């Protein structure tokens, strides 16, 4: 290998993130997203409902611009989280507001802000709930299975002391293994260890897929692009 080849190889090794680094980045992106979306959902939905309910007496008309501004703030947070994770997301263009009440009402004519509200209330929360639940369940399966031998003995037992291993061995061997062996704690621990190792080995790929699902949804909904009925200006403008 020539010296330039060695230098390129070293540069690749030093710039390519390790599996653990990438896994930590995916965790840092996926797990907080659920709590952020939960907070956005419980804040925006009541505010929007209140604005609609009081629109007939004009209070809601003045409240709607505030709702859209809050939604745009959460949307910008979502964009920044994608960028910190390593994704590319261009800044979209917003229509500028103005001073006074009439200027605030101009926010109501911006389709981009309504898209932010739609994303943060009806899209982000279900998607991030799914990614959070799967990530926690997969992590629990990996950690619980690999450490079962340390704590499994303290679990309360029913009539059959270790049903997981016994049921699997019964299905695989047709009852050829004696019950004394199939229902032993050692066999149960080995079965849980194998399951935990399987979850552990697939954990980086699962977390990467969940992070990609969240990021791709965010980019598709909140990335730069002409909103319906609104021509894209030469440069991004954020009010």
JSON list of N, CA, C and O in Angstrom, two decimals, residues 144-204:
[
{"chain": "A", "resi": 144, "resn": "UNK", "atom": "N", "xyz": [-32.42, -7.01, 28.96]},
{"chain": "A", "resi": 144, "resn": "UNK", "atom": "CA", "xyz": [-33.07, -8.00, 29.81]},
{"chain": "A", "resi": 144, "resn": "UNK", "atom": "C", "xyz": [-32.63, -9.42, 29.48]},
{"chain": "A", "resi": 144, "resn": "UNK", "atom": "O", "xyz": [-32.41, -10.23, 30.38]},
{"chain": "A", "resi": 145, "resn": "UNK", "atom": "N", "xyz": [-32.51, -9.73, 28.20]},
{"chain": "A", "resi": 145, "resn": "UNK", "atom": "CA", "xyz": [-32.12, -11.08, 27.82]},
{"chain": "A", "resi": 145, "resn": "UNK", "atom": "C", "xyz": [-30.69, -11.41, 28.20]},
{"chain": "A", "resi": 145, "resn": "UNK", "atom": "O", "xyz": [-30.40, -12.50, 28.71]},
{"chain": "A", "resi": 146, "resn": "UNK", "atom": "N", "xyz": [-29.77, -10.47, 27.96]},
{"chain": "A", "resi": 146, "resn": "UNK", "atom": "CA", "xyz": [-28.36, -10.75, 28.24]},
{"chain": "A", "resi": 146, "resn": "UNK", "atom": "C", "xyz": [-28.05, -10.77, 29.74]},
{"chain": "A", "resi": 146, "resn": "UNK", "atom": "O", "xyz": [-27.04, -11.35, 30.14]},
{"chain": "A", "resi": 147, "resn": "UNK", "atom": "N", "xyz": [-28.89, -10.16, 30.55]},
{"chain": "A", "resi": 147, "resn": "UNK", "atom": "CA", "xyz": [-28.64, -10.14, 32.00]},
{"chain": "A", "resi": 147, "resn": "UNK", "atom": "C", "xyz": [-29.64, -10.99, 32.77]},
{"chain": "A", "resi": 147, "resn": "UNK", "atom": "O", "xyz": [-29.68, -10.93, 34.00]},
{"chain": "A", "resi": 148, "resn": "UNK", "atom": "N", "xyz": [-30.44, -11.78, 32.07]},
{"chain": "A", "resi": 148, "resn": "UNK", "atom": "CA", "xyz": [-31.49, -12.55, 32.73]},
{"chain": "A", "resi": 148, "resn": "UNK", "atom": "C", "xyz": [-30.94, -13.47, 33.81]},
{"chain": "A", "resi": 148, "resn": "UNK", "atom": "O", "xyz": [-31.57, -13.68, 34.86]},
{"chain": "A", "resi": 149, "resn": "UNK", "atom": "N", "xyz": [-29.77, -14.02, 33.59]},
{"chain": "A", "resi": 149, "resn": "UNK", "atom": "CA", "xyz": [-29.20, -14.97, 34.55]},
{"chain": "A", "resi": 149, "resn": "UNK", "atom": "C", "xyz": [-28.98, -14.32, 35.92]},
{"chain": "A", "resi": 149, "resn": "UNK", "atom": "O", "xyz": [-28.95, -15.01, 36.94]},
{"chain": "A", "resi": 150, "resn": "UNK", "atom": "N", "xyz": [-28.85, -13.00, 35.96]},
{"chain": "A", "resi": 150, "resn": "UNK", "atom": "CA", "xyz": [-28.58, -12.30, 37.21]},
{"chain": "A", "resi": 150, "resn": "UNK", "atom": "C", "xyz": [-29.84, -12.01, 38.02]},
{"chain": "A", "resi": 150, "resn": "UNK", "atom": "O", "xyz": [-29.78, -11.94, 39.25]},
{"chain": "A", "resi": 151, "resn": "UNK", "atom": "N", "xyz": [-30.97, -11.85, 37.35]},
{"chain": "A", "resi": 151, "resn": "UNK", "atom": "CA", "xyz": [-32.17, -11.43, 38.06]},
{"chain": "A", "resi": 151, "resn": "UNK", "atom": "C", "xyz": [-33.39, -12.32, 37.81]},
{"chain": "A", "resi": 151, "resn": "UNK", "atom": "O", "xyz": [-34.38, -12.22, 38.53]},
{"chain": "A", "resi": 152, "resn": "UNK", "atom": "N", "xyz": [-33.31, -13.20, 36.83]},
{"chain": "A", "resi": 152, "resn": "UNK", "atom": "CA", "xyz": [-34.48, -14.01, 36.49]},
{"chain": "A", "resi": 152, "resn": "UNK", "atom": "C", "xyz": [-34.94, -14.95, 37.60]},
{"chain": "A", "resi": 152, "resn": "UNK", "atom": "O", "xyz": [-36.12, -15.29, 37.69]},
{"chain": "A", "resi": 153, "resn": "UNK", "atom": "N", "xyz": [-34.00, -15.36, 38.44]},
{"chain": "A", "resi": 153, "resn": "UNK", "atom": "CA", "xyz": [-34.35, -16.31, 39.51]},
{"chain": "A", "resi": 153, "resn": "UNK", "atom": "C", "xyz": [-35.29, -15.70, 40.54]},
{"chain": "A", "resi": 153, "resn": "UNK", "atom": "O", "xyz": [-35.96, -16.42, 41.28]},
{"chain": "A", "resi": 154, "resn": "UNK", "atom": "N", "xyz": [-35.36, -14.36, 40.59]},
{"chain": "A", "resi": 154, "resn": "UNK", "atom": "CA", "xyz": [-36.18, -13.70, 41.60]},
{"chain": "A", "resi": 154, "resn": "UNK", "atom": "C", "xyz": [-37.61, -13.43, 41.11]},
{"chain": "A", "resi": 154, "resn": "UNK", "atom": "O", "xyz": [-38.41, -12.89, 41.86]},
{"chain": "A", "resi": 155, "resn": "UNK", "atom": "N", "xyz": [-37.91, -13.77, 39.88]},
{"chain": "A", "resi": 155, "resn": "UNK", "atom": "CA", "xyz": [-39.26, -13.56, 39.37]},
{"chain": "A", "resi": 155, "resn": "UNK", "atom": "C", "xyz": [-40.23, -14.56, 39.98]},
{"chain": "A", "resi": 155, "resn": "UNK", "atom": "O", "xyz": [-39.87, -15.71, 40.23]},
{"chain": "A", "resi": 156, "resn": "UNK", "atom": "N", "xyz": [-41.47, -14.13, 40.23]},
{"chain": "A", "resi": 156, "resn": "UNK", "atom": "CA", "xyz": [-42.47, -15.08, 40.73]},
{"chain": "A", "resi": 156, "resn": "UNK", "atom": "C", "xyz": [-42.78, -16.13, 39.67]},
{"chain": "A", "resi": 156, "resn": "UNK", "atom": "O", "xyz": [-42.84, -15.83, 38.48]},
{"chain": "A", "resi": 157, "resn": "UNK", "atom": "N", "xyz": [-43.00, -17.36, 40.10]},
{"chain": "A", "resi": 157, "resn": "UNK", "atom": "CA", "xyz": [-43.23, -18.47, 39.19]},
{"chain": "A", "resi": 157, "resn": "UNK", "atom": "C", "xyz": [-44.64, -19.01, 39.35]},
{"chain": "A", "resi": 157, "resn": "UNK", "atom": "O", "xyz": [-45.24, -18.94, 40.42]},
{"chain": "A", "resi": 158, "resn": "UNK", "atom": "N", "xyz": [-45.15, -19.56, 38.26]},
{"chain": "A", "resi": 158, "resn": "UNK", "atom": "CA", "xyz": [-46.44, -20.22, 38.29]},
{"chain": "A", "resi": 158, "resn": "UNK", "atom": "C", "xyz": [-46.28, -21.71, 38.47]},
{"chain": "A", "resi": 158, "resn": "UNK", "atom": "O", "xyz": [-45.31, -22.20, 39.07]},
{"chain": "A", "resi": 159, "resn": "UNK", "atom": "N", "xyz": [-47.24, -22.46, 37.94]},
{"chain": "A", "resi": 159, "resn": "UNK", "atom": "CA", "xyz": [-47.17, -23.91, 38.06]},
{"chain": "A", "resi": 159, "resn": "UNK", "atom": "C", "xyz": [-45.95, -24.46, 37.32]},
{"chain": "A", "resi": 159, "resn": "UNK", "atom": "O", "xyz": [-45.29, -25.38, 37.79]},
{"chain": "A", "resi": 160, "resn": "UNK", "atom": "N", "xyz": [-45.67, -23.91, 36.15]},
{"chain": "A", "resi": 160, "resn": "UNK", "atom": "CA", "xyz": [-44.49, -24.31, 35.41]},
{"chain": "A", "resi": 160, "resn": "UNK", "atom": "C", "xyz": [-43.41, -23.27, 35.67]},
{"chain": "A", "resi": 160, "resn": "UNK", "atom": "O", "xyz": [-43.57, -22.09, 35.38]},
{"chain": "A", "resi": 161, "resn": "UNK", "atom": "N", "xyz": [-42.29, -23.72, 36.22]},
{"chain": "A", "resi": 161, "resn": "UNK", "atom": "CA", "xyz": [-41.33, -22.77, 36.77]},
{"chain": "A", "resi": 161, "resn": "UNK", "atom": "C", "xyz": [-40.68, -21.89, 35.71]},
{"chain": "A", "resi": 161, "resn": "UNK", "atom": "O", "xyz": [-40.54, -20.69, 35.88]},
{"chain": "A", "resi": 162, "resn": "UNK", "atom": "N", "xyz": [-40.27, -22.45, 34.60]},
{"chain": "A", "resi": 162, "resn": "UNK", "atom": "CA", "xyz": [-39.61, -21.68, 33.55]},
{"chain": "A", "resi": 162, "resn": "UNK", "atom": "C", "xyz": [-40.29, -21.97, 32.21]},
{"chain": "A", "resi": 162, "resn": "UNK", "atom": "O", "xyz": [-39.83, -22.81, 31.42]},
{"chain": "A", "resi": 163, "resn": "UNK", "atom": "N", "xyz": [-41.42, -21.32, 31.94]},
{"chain": "A", "resi": 163, "resn": "UNK", "atom": "CA", "xyz": [-42.24, -21.69, 30.78]},
{"chain": "A", "resi": 163, "resn": "UNK", "atom": "C", "xyz": [-41.64, -21.33, 29.43]},
{"chain": "A", "resi": 163, "resn": "UNK", "atom": "O", "xyz": [-41.93, -21.97, 28.44]},
{"chain": "A", "resi": 164, "resn": "UNK", "atom": "N", "xyz": [-40.80, -20.28, 29.36]},
{"chain": "A", "resi": 164, "resn": "UNK", "atom": "CA", "xyz": [-40.28, -19.85, 28.06]},
{"chain": "A", "resi": 164, "resn": "UNK", "atom": "C", "xyz": [-39.41, -20.93, 27.43]},
{"chain": "A", "resi": 164, "resn": "UNK", "atom": "O", "xyz": [-39.65, -21.36, 26.30]},
{"chain": "A", "resi": 165, "resn": "UNK", "atom": "N", "xyz": [-38.40, -21.37, 28.16]},
{"chain": "A", "resi": 165, "resn": "UNK", "atom": "CA", "xyz": [-37.51, -22.40, 27.62]},
{"chain": "A", "resi": 165, "resn": "UNK", "atom": "C", "xyz": [-38.25, -23.70, 27.39]},
{"chain": "A", "resi": 165, "resn": "UNK", "atom": "O", "xyz": [-38.05, -24.38, 26.38]},
{"chain": "A", "resi": 166, "resn": "UNK", "atom": "N", "xyz": [-39.12, -24.07, 28.32]},
{"chain": "A", "resi": 166, "resn": "UNK", "atom": "CA", "xyz": [-39.85, -25.33, 28.18]},
{"chain": "A", "resi": 166, "resn": "UNK", "atom": "C", "xyz": [-40.74, -25.31, 26.94]},
{"chain": "A", "resi": 166, "resn": "UNK", "atom": "O", "xyz": [-40.80, -26.29, 26.19]},
{"chain": "A", "resi": 167, "resn": "UNK", "atom": "N", "xyz": [-41.41, -24.20, 26.70]},
{"chain": "A", "resi": 167, "resn": "UNK", "atom": "CA", "xyz": [-42.28, -24.11, 25.53]},
{"chain": "A", "resi": 167, "resn": "UNK", "atom": "C", "xyz": [-41.50, -24.15, 24.23]},
{"chain": "A", "resi": 167, "resn": "UNK", "atom": "O", "xyz": [-41.91, -24.81, 23.27]},
{"chain": "A", "resi": 168, "resn": "UNK", "atom": "N", "xyz": [-40.35, -23.46, 24.18]},
{"chain": "A", "resi": 168, "resn": "UNK", "atom": "CA", "xyz": [-39.55, -23.46, 22.96]},
{"chain": "A", "resi": 168, "resn": "UNK", "atom": "C", "xyz": [-38.95, -24.84, 22.69]},
{"chain": "A", "resi": 168, "resn": "UNK", "atom": "O", "xyz": [-38.95, -25.32, 21.55]},
{"chain": "A", "resi": 169, "resn": "UNK", "atom": "N", "xyz": [-38.43, -25.49, 23.74]},
{"chain": "A", "resi": 169, "resn": "UNK", "atom": "CA", "xyz": [-37.85, -26.81, 23.55]},
{"chain": "A", "resi": 169, "resn": "UNK", "atom": "C", "xyz": [-38.91, -27.84, 23.18]},
{"chain": "A", "resi": 169, "resn": "UNK", "atom": "O", "xyz": [-38.65, -28.77, 22.41]},
{"chain": "A", "resi": 170, "resn": "UNK", "atom": "N", "xyz": [-40.09, -27.69, 23.73]},
{"chain": "A", "resi": 170, "resn": "UNK", "atom": "CA", "xyz": [-41.19, -28.59, 23.38]},
{"chain": "A", "resi": 170, "resn": "UNK", "atom": "C", "xyz": [-41.53, -28.46, 21.90]},
{"chain": "A", "resi": 170, "resn": "UNK", "atom": "O", "xyz": [-41.76, -29.45, 21.20]},
{"chain": "A", "resi": 171, "resn": "UNK", "atom": "N", "xyz": [-41.55, -27.22, 21.40]},
{"chain": "A", "resi": 171, "resn": "UNK", "atom": "CA", "xyz": [-41.88, -27.00, 20.00]},
{"chain": "A", "resi": 171, "resn": "UNK", "atom": "C", "xyz": [-40.77, -27.48, 19.07]},
{"chain": "A", "resi": 171, "resn": "UNK", "atom": "O", "xyz": [-41.04, -27.98, 17.98]},
{"chain": "A", "resi": 172, "resn": "UNK", "atom": "N", "xyz": [-39.51, -27.34, 19.50]},
{"chain": "A", "resi": 172, "resn": "UNK", "atom": "CA", "xyz": [-38.39, -27.69, 18.64]},
{"chain": "A", "resi": 172, "resn": "UNK", "atom": "C", "xyz": [-38.09, -29.18, 18.64]},
{"chain": "A", "resi": 172, "resn": "UNK", "atom": "O", "xyz": [-37.66, -29.73, 17.62]},
{"chain": "A", "resi": 173, "resn": "UNK", "atom": "N", "xyz": [-38.26, -29.83, 19.78]},
{"chain": "A", "resi": 173, "resn": "UNK", "atom": "CA", "xyz": [-37.85, -31.24, 19.90]},
{"chain": "A", "resi": 173, "resn": "UNK", "atom": "C", "xyz": [-39.02, -32.19, 20.02]},
{"chain": "A", "resi": 173, "resn": "UNK", "atom": "O", "xyz": [-38.81, -33.41, 20.05]},
{"chain": "A", "resi": 174, "resn": "UNK", "atom": "N", "xyz": [-40.22, -31.67, 20.09]},
{"chain": "A", "resi": 174, "resn": "UNK", "atom": "CA", "xyz": [-41.38, -32.55, 20.23]},
{"chain": "A", "resi": 174, "resn": "UNK", "atom": "C", "xyz": [-41.43, -33.29, 21.55]},
{"chain": "A", "resi": 174, "resn": "UNK", "atom": "O", "xyz": [-41.96, -34.40, 21.63]},
{"chain": "A", "resi": 175, "resn": "UNK", "atom": "N", "xyz": [-40.87, -32.68, 22.59]},
{"chain": "A", "resi": 175, "resn": "UNK", "atom": "CA", "xyz": [-40.91, -33.30, 23.91]},
{"chain": "A", "resi": 175, "resn": "UNK", "atom": "C", "xyz": [-39.82, -34.31, 24.15]},
{"chain": "A", "resi": 175, "resn": "UNK", "atom": "O", "xyz": [-39.89, -35.07, 25.13]},
{"chain": "A", "resi": 176, "resn": "UNK", "atom": "N", "xyz": [-38.79, -34.35, 23.29]},
{"chain": "A", "resi": 176, "resn": "UNK", "atom": "CA", "xyz": [-37.72, -35.33, 23.46]},
{"chain": "A", "resi": 176, "resn": "UNK", "atom": "C", "xyz": [-36.84, -35.03, 24.67]},
{"chain": "A", "resi": 176, "resn": "UNK", "atom": "O", "xyz": [-36.23, -35.93, 25.24]},
{"chain": "A", "resi": 177, "resn": "UNK", "atom": "N", "xyz": [-36.74, -33.77, 25.04]},
{"chain": "A", "resi": 177, "resn": "UNK", "atom": "CA", "xyz": [-35.91, -33.39, 26.19]},
{"chain": "A", "resi": 177, "resn": "UNK", "atom": "C", "xyz": [-36.71, -33.56, 27.47]},
{"chain": "A", "resi": 177, "resn": "UNK", "atom": "O", "xyz": [-37.86, -33.11, 27.54]},
{"chain": "A", "resi": 178, "resn": "UNK", "atom": "N", "xyz": [-36.15, -34.19, 28.48]},
{"chain": "A", "resi": 178, "resn": "UNK", "atom": "CA", "xyz": [-36.88, -34.40, 29.74]},
{"chain": "A", "resi": 178, "resn": "UNK", "atom": "C", "xyz": [-37.31, -33.08, 30.36]},
{"chain": "A", "resi": 178, "resn": "UNK", "atom": "O", "xyz": [-36.64, -32.06, 30.23]},
{"chain": "A", "resi": 179, "resn": "UNK", "atom": "N", "xyz": [-38.44, -33.12, 31.06]},
{"chain": "A", "resi": 179, "resn": "UNK", "atom": "CA", "xyz": [-38.97, -31.91, 31.69]},
{"chain": "A", "resi": 179, "resn": "UNK", "atom": "C", "xyz": [-38.01, -31.35, 32.72]},
{"chain": "A", "resi": 179, "resn": "UNK", "atom": "O", "xyz": [-37.93, -30.13, 32.91]},
{"chain": "A", "resi": 180, "resn": "UNK", "atom": "N", "xyz": [-37.28, -32.21, 33.39]},
{"chain": "A", "resi": 180, "resn": "UNK", "atom": "CA", "xyz": [-36.34, -31.73, 34.41]},
{"chain": "A", "resi": 180, "resn": "UNK", "atom": "C", "xyz": [-35.26, -30.84, 33.80]},
{"chain": "A", "resi": 180, "resn": "UNK", "atom": "O", "xyz": [-34.78, -29.90, 34.44]},
{"chain": "A", "resi": 181, "resn": "UNK", "atom": "N", "xyz": [-34.89, -31.12, 32.56]},
{"chain": "A", "resi": 181, "resn": "UNK", "atom": "CA", "xyz": [-33.89, -30.30, 31.87]},
{"chain": "A", "resi": 181, "resn": "UNK", "atom": "C", "xyz": [-34.55, -29.08, 31.23]},
{"chain": "A", "resi": 181, "resn": "UNK", "atom": "O", "xyz": [-34.06, -27.96, 31.33]},
{"chain": "A", "resi": 182, "resn": "UNK", "atom": "N", "xyz": [-35.68, -29.31, 30.57]},
{"chain": "A", "resi": 182, "resn": "UNK", "atom": "CA", "xyz": [-36.34, -28.23, 29.84]},
{"chain": "A", "resi": 182, "resn": "UNK", "atom": "C", "xyz": [-36.81, -27.11, 30.75]},
{"chain": "A", "resi": 182, "resn": "UNK", "atom": "O", "xyz": [-36.86, -25.95, 30.35]},
{"chain": "A", "resi": 183, "resn": "UNK", "atom": "N", "xyz": [-37.18, -27.46, 31.98]},
{"chain": "A", "resi": 183, "resn": "UNK", "atom": "CA", "xyz": [-37.70, -26.45, 32.91]},
{"chain": "A", "resi": 183, "resn": "UNK", "atom": "C", "xyz": [-36.65, -25.96, 33.89]},
{"chain": "A", "resi": 183, "resn": "UNK", "atom": "O", "xyz": [-36.99, -25.30, 34.86]},
{"chain": "A", "resi": 184, "resn": "UNK", "atom": "N", "xyz": [-35.39, -26.24, 33.65]},
{"chain": "A", "resi": 184, "resn": "UNK", "atom": "CA", "xyz": [-34.34, -25.81, 34.57]},
{"chain": "A", "resi": 184, "resn": "UNK", "atom": "C", "xyz": [-34.02, -24.33, 34.36]},
{"chain": "A", "resi": 184, "resn": "UNK", "atom": "O", "xyz": [-34.21, -23.78, 33.27]},
{"chain": "A", "resi": 185, "resn": "UNK", "atom": "N", "xyz": [-33.50, -23.73, 35.41]},
{"chain": "A", "resi": 185, "resn": "UNK", "atom": "CA", "xyz": [-33.14, -22.31, 35.34]},
{"chain": "A", "resi": 185, "resn": "UNK", "atom": "C", "xyz": [-31.97, -22.08, 34.38]},
{"chain": "A", "resi": 185, "resn": "UNK", "atom": "O", "xyz": [-31.89, -21.05, 33.72]},
{"chain": "A", "resi": 186, "resn": "UNK", "atom": "N", "xyz": [-31.07, -23.04, 34.29]},
{"chain": "A", "resi": 186, "resn": "UNK", "atom": "CA", "xyz": [-29.92, -22.90, 33.40]},
{"chain": "A", "resi": 186, "resn": "UNK", "atom": "C", "xyz": [-30.37, -22.83, 31.95]},
{"chain": "A", "resi": 186, "resn": "UNK", "atom": "O", "xyz": [-29.90, -21.98, 31.17]},
{"chain": "A", "resi": 187, "resn": "UNK", "atom": "N", "xyz": [-31.28, -23.71, 31.56]},
{"chain": "A", "resi": 187, "resn": "UNK", "atom": "CA", "xyz": [-31.77, -23.70, 30.18]},
{"chain": "A", "resi": 187, "resn": "UNK", "atom": "C", "xyz": [-32.55, -22.41, 29.91]},
{"chain": "A", "resi": 187, "resn": "UNK", "atom": "O", "xyz": [-32.42, -21.80, 28.84]},
{"chain": "A", "resi": 188, "resn": "UNK", "atom": "N", "xyz": [-33.36, -22.01, 30.87]},
{"chain": "A", "resi": 188, "resn": "UNK", "atom": "CA", "xyz": [-34.11, -20.76, 30.72]},
{"chain": "A", "resi": 188, "resn": "UNK", "atom": "C", "xyz": [-33.16, -19.58, 30.53]},
{"chain": "A", "resi": 188, "resn": "UNK", "atom": "O", "xyz": [-33.40, -18.69, 29.70]},
{"chain": "A", "resi": 189, "resn": "UNK", "atom": "N", "xyz": [-32.07, -19.56, 31.28]},
{"chain": "A", "resi": 189, "resn": "UNK", "atom": "CA", "xyz": [-31.11, -18.47, 31.17]},
{"chain": "A", "resi": 189, "resn": "UNK", "atom": "C", "xyz": [-30.42, -18.47, 29.81]},
{"chain": "A", "resi": 189, "resn": "UNK", "atom": "O", "xyz": [-30.19, -17.41, 29.21]},
{"chain": "A", "resi": 190, "resn": "UNK", "atom": "N", "xyz": [-30.10, -19.66, 29.30]},
{"chain": "A", "resi": 190, "resn": "UNK", "atom": "CA", "xyz": [-29.45, -19.75, 28.00]},
{"chain": "A", "resi": 190, "resn": "UNK", "atom": "C", "xyz": [-30.38, -19.27, 26.90]},
{"chain": "A", "resi": 190, "resn": "UNK", "atom": "O", "xyz": [-29.97, -18.53, 25.99]},
{"chain": "A", "resi": 191, "resn": "UNK", "atom": "N", "xyz": [-31.65, -19.66, 26.97]},
{"chain": "A", "resi": 191, "resn": "UNK", "atom": "CA", "xyz": [-32.62, -19.23, 25.96]},
{"chain": "A", "resi": 191, "resn": "UNK", "atom": "C", "xyz": [-32.77, -17.71, 25.98]},
{"chain": "A", "resi": 191, "resn": "UNK", "atom": "O", "xyz": [-32.76, -17.05, 24.93]},
{"chain": "A", "resi": 192, "resn": "UNK", "atom": "N", "xyz": [-32.90, -17.14, 27.16]},
{"chain": "A", "resi": 192, "resn": "UNK", "atom": "CA", "xyz": [-33.01, -15.68, 27.27]},
{"chain": "A", "resi": 192, "resn": "UNK", "atom": "C", "xyz": [-31.74, -14.99, 26.81]},
{"chain": "A", "resi": 192, "resn": "UNK", "atom": "O", "xyz": [-31.80, -13.90, 26.22]},
{"chain": "A", "resi": 193, "resn": "UNK", "atom": "N", "xyz": [-30.59, -15.60, 27.08]},
{"chain": "A", "resi": 193, "resn": "UNK", "atom": "CA", "xyz": [-29.34, -15.02, 26.63]},
{"chain": "A", "resi": 193, "resn": "UNK", "atom": "C", "xyz": [-29.27, -14.97, 25.11]},
{"chain": "A", "resi": 193, "resn": "UNK", "atom": "O", "xyz": [-28.86, -13.96, 24.52]},
{"chain": "A", "resi": 194, "resn": "UNK", "atom": "N", "xyz": [-29.69, -16.06, 24.46]},
{"chain": "A", "resi": 194, "resn": "UNK", "atom": "CA", "xyz": [-29.67, -16.09, 23.00]},
{"chain": "A", "resi": 194, "resn": "UNK", "atom": "C", "xyz": [-30.62, -15.04, 22.42]},
{"chain": "A", "resi": 194, "resn": "UNK", "atom": "O", "xyz": [-30.29, -14.36, 21.44]},
{"chain": "A", "resi": 195, "resn": "UNK", "atom": "N", "xyz": [-31.79, -14.91, 23.02]},
{"chain": "A", "resi": 195, "resn": "UNK", "atom": "CA", "xyz": [-32.74, -13.90, 22.56]},
{"chain": "A", "resi": 195, "resn": "UNK", "atom": "C", "xyz": [-32.17, -12.50, 22.78]},
{"chain": "A", "resi": 195, "resn": "UNK", "atom": "O", "xyz": [-32.26, -11.62, 21.91]},
{"chain": "A", "resi": 196, "resn": "UNK", "atom": "N", "xyz": [-31.56, -12.28, 23.95]},
{"chain": "A", "resi": 196, "resn": "UNK", "atom": "CA", "xyz": [-30.97, -10.98, 24.23]},
{"chain": "A", "resi": 196, "resn": "UNK", "atom": "C", "xyz": [-29.84, -10.64, 23.29]},
{"chain": "A", "resi": 196, "resn": "UNK", "atom": "O", "xyz": [-29.70, -9.49, 22.85]},
{"chain": "A", "resi": 197, "resn": "UNK", "atom": "N", "xyz": [-29.00, -11.63, 22.96]},
{"chain": "A", "resi": 197, "resn": "UNK", "atom": "CA", "xyz": [-27.91, -11.39, 22.01]},
{"chain": "A", "resi": 197, "resn": "UNK", "atom": "C", "xyz": [-28.45, -11.04, 20.63]},
{"chain": "A", "resi": 197, "resn": "UNK", "atom": "O", "xyz": [-27.92, -10.15, 19.94]},
{"chain": "A", "resi": 198, "resn": "UNK", "atom": "N", "xyz": [-29.53, -11.71, 20.23]},
{"chain": "A", "resi": 198, "resn": "UNK", "atom": "CA", "xyz": [-30.16, -11.39, 18.94]},
{"chain": "A", "resi": 198, "resn": "UNK", "atom": "C", "xyz": [-30.65, -9.95, 18.92]},
{"chain": "A", "resi": 198, "resn": "UNK", "atom": "O", "xyz": [-30.43, -9.20, 17.95]},
{"chain": "A", "resi": 199, "resn": "UNK", "atom": "N", "xyz": [-31.32, -9.53, 19.99]},
{"chain": "A", "resi": 199, "resn": "UNK", "atom": "CA", "xyz": [-31.79, -8.15, 20.08]},
{"chain": "A", "resi": 199, "resn": "UNK", "atom": "C", "xyz": [-30.61, -7.18, 20.11]},
{"chain": "A", "resi": 199, "resn": "UNK", "atom": "O", "xyz": [-30.66, -6.10, 19.50]},
{"chain": "A", "resi": 200, "resn": "UNK", "atom": "N", "xyz": [-29.55, -7.56, 20.82]},
{"chain": "A", "resi": 200, "resn": "UNK", "atom": "CA", "xyz": [-28.39, -6.68, 20.94]},
{"chain": "A", "resi": 200, "resn": "UNK", "atom": "C", "xyz": [-27.67, -6.51, 19.61]},
{"chain": "A", "resi": 200, "resn": "UNK", "atom": "O", "xyz": [-27.26, -5.40, 19.26]},
{"chain": "A", "resi": 201, "resn": "UNK", "atom": "N", "xyz": [-27.53, -7.59, 18.85]},
{"chain": "A", "resi": 201, "resn": "UNK", "atom": "CA", "xyz": [-26.84, -7.50, 17.57]},
{"chain": "A", "resi": 201, "resn": "UNK", "atom": "C", "xyz": [-27.63, -6.69, 16.55]},
{"chain": "A", "resi": 201, "resn": "UNK", "atom": "O", "xyz": [-27.05, -6.04, 15.68]},
{"chain": "A", "resi": 202, "resn": "UNK", "atom": "N", "xyz": [-28.95, -6.75, 16.64]},
{"chain": "A", "resi": 202, "resn": "UNK", "atom": "CA", "xyz": [-29.78, -6.01, 15.68]},
{"chain": "A", "resi": 202, "resn": "UNK", "atom": "C", "xyz": [-30.14, -4.61, 16.17]},
{"chain": "A", "resi": 202, "resn": "UNK", "atom": "O", "xyz": [-30.76, -3.85, 15.42]},
{"chain": "A", "resi": 203, "resn": "UNK", "atom": "N", "xyz": [-29.73, -4.27, 17.40]},
{"chain": "A", "resi": 203, "resn": "UNK", "atom": "CA", "xyz": [-30.09, -2.97, 17.96]},
{"chain": "A", "resi": 203, "resn": "UNK", "atom": "C", "xyz": [-29.57, -1.79, 17.13]},
{"chain": "A", "resi": 203, "resn": "UNK", "atom": "O", "xyz": [-30.34, -0.85, 16.87]},
{"chain": "A", "resi": 204, "resn": "UNK", "atom": "N", "xyz": [-28.30, -1.78, 16.68]},
{"chain": "A", "resi": 204, "resn": "UNK", "atom": "CA", "xyz": [-27.85, -0.64, 15.87]},
{"chain": "A", "resi": 204, "resn": "UNK", "atom": "C", "xyz": [-28.66, -0.45, 14.59]},
{"chain": "A", "resi": 204, "resn": "UNK", "atom": "O", "xyz": [-28.99, 0.68, 14.22]}
]
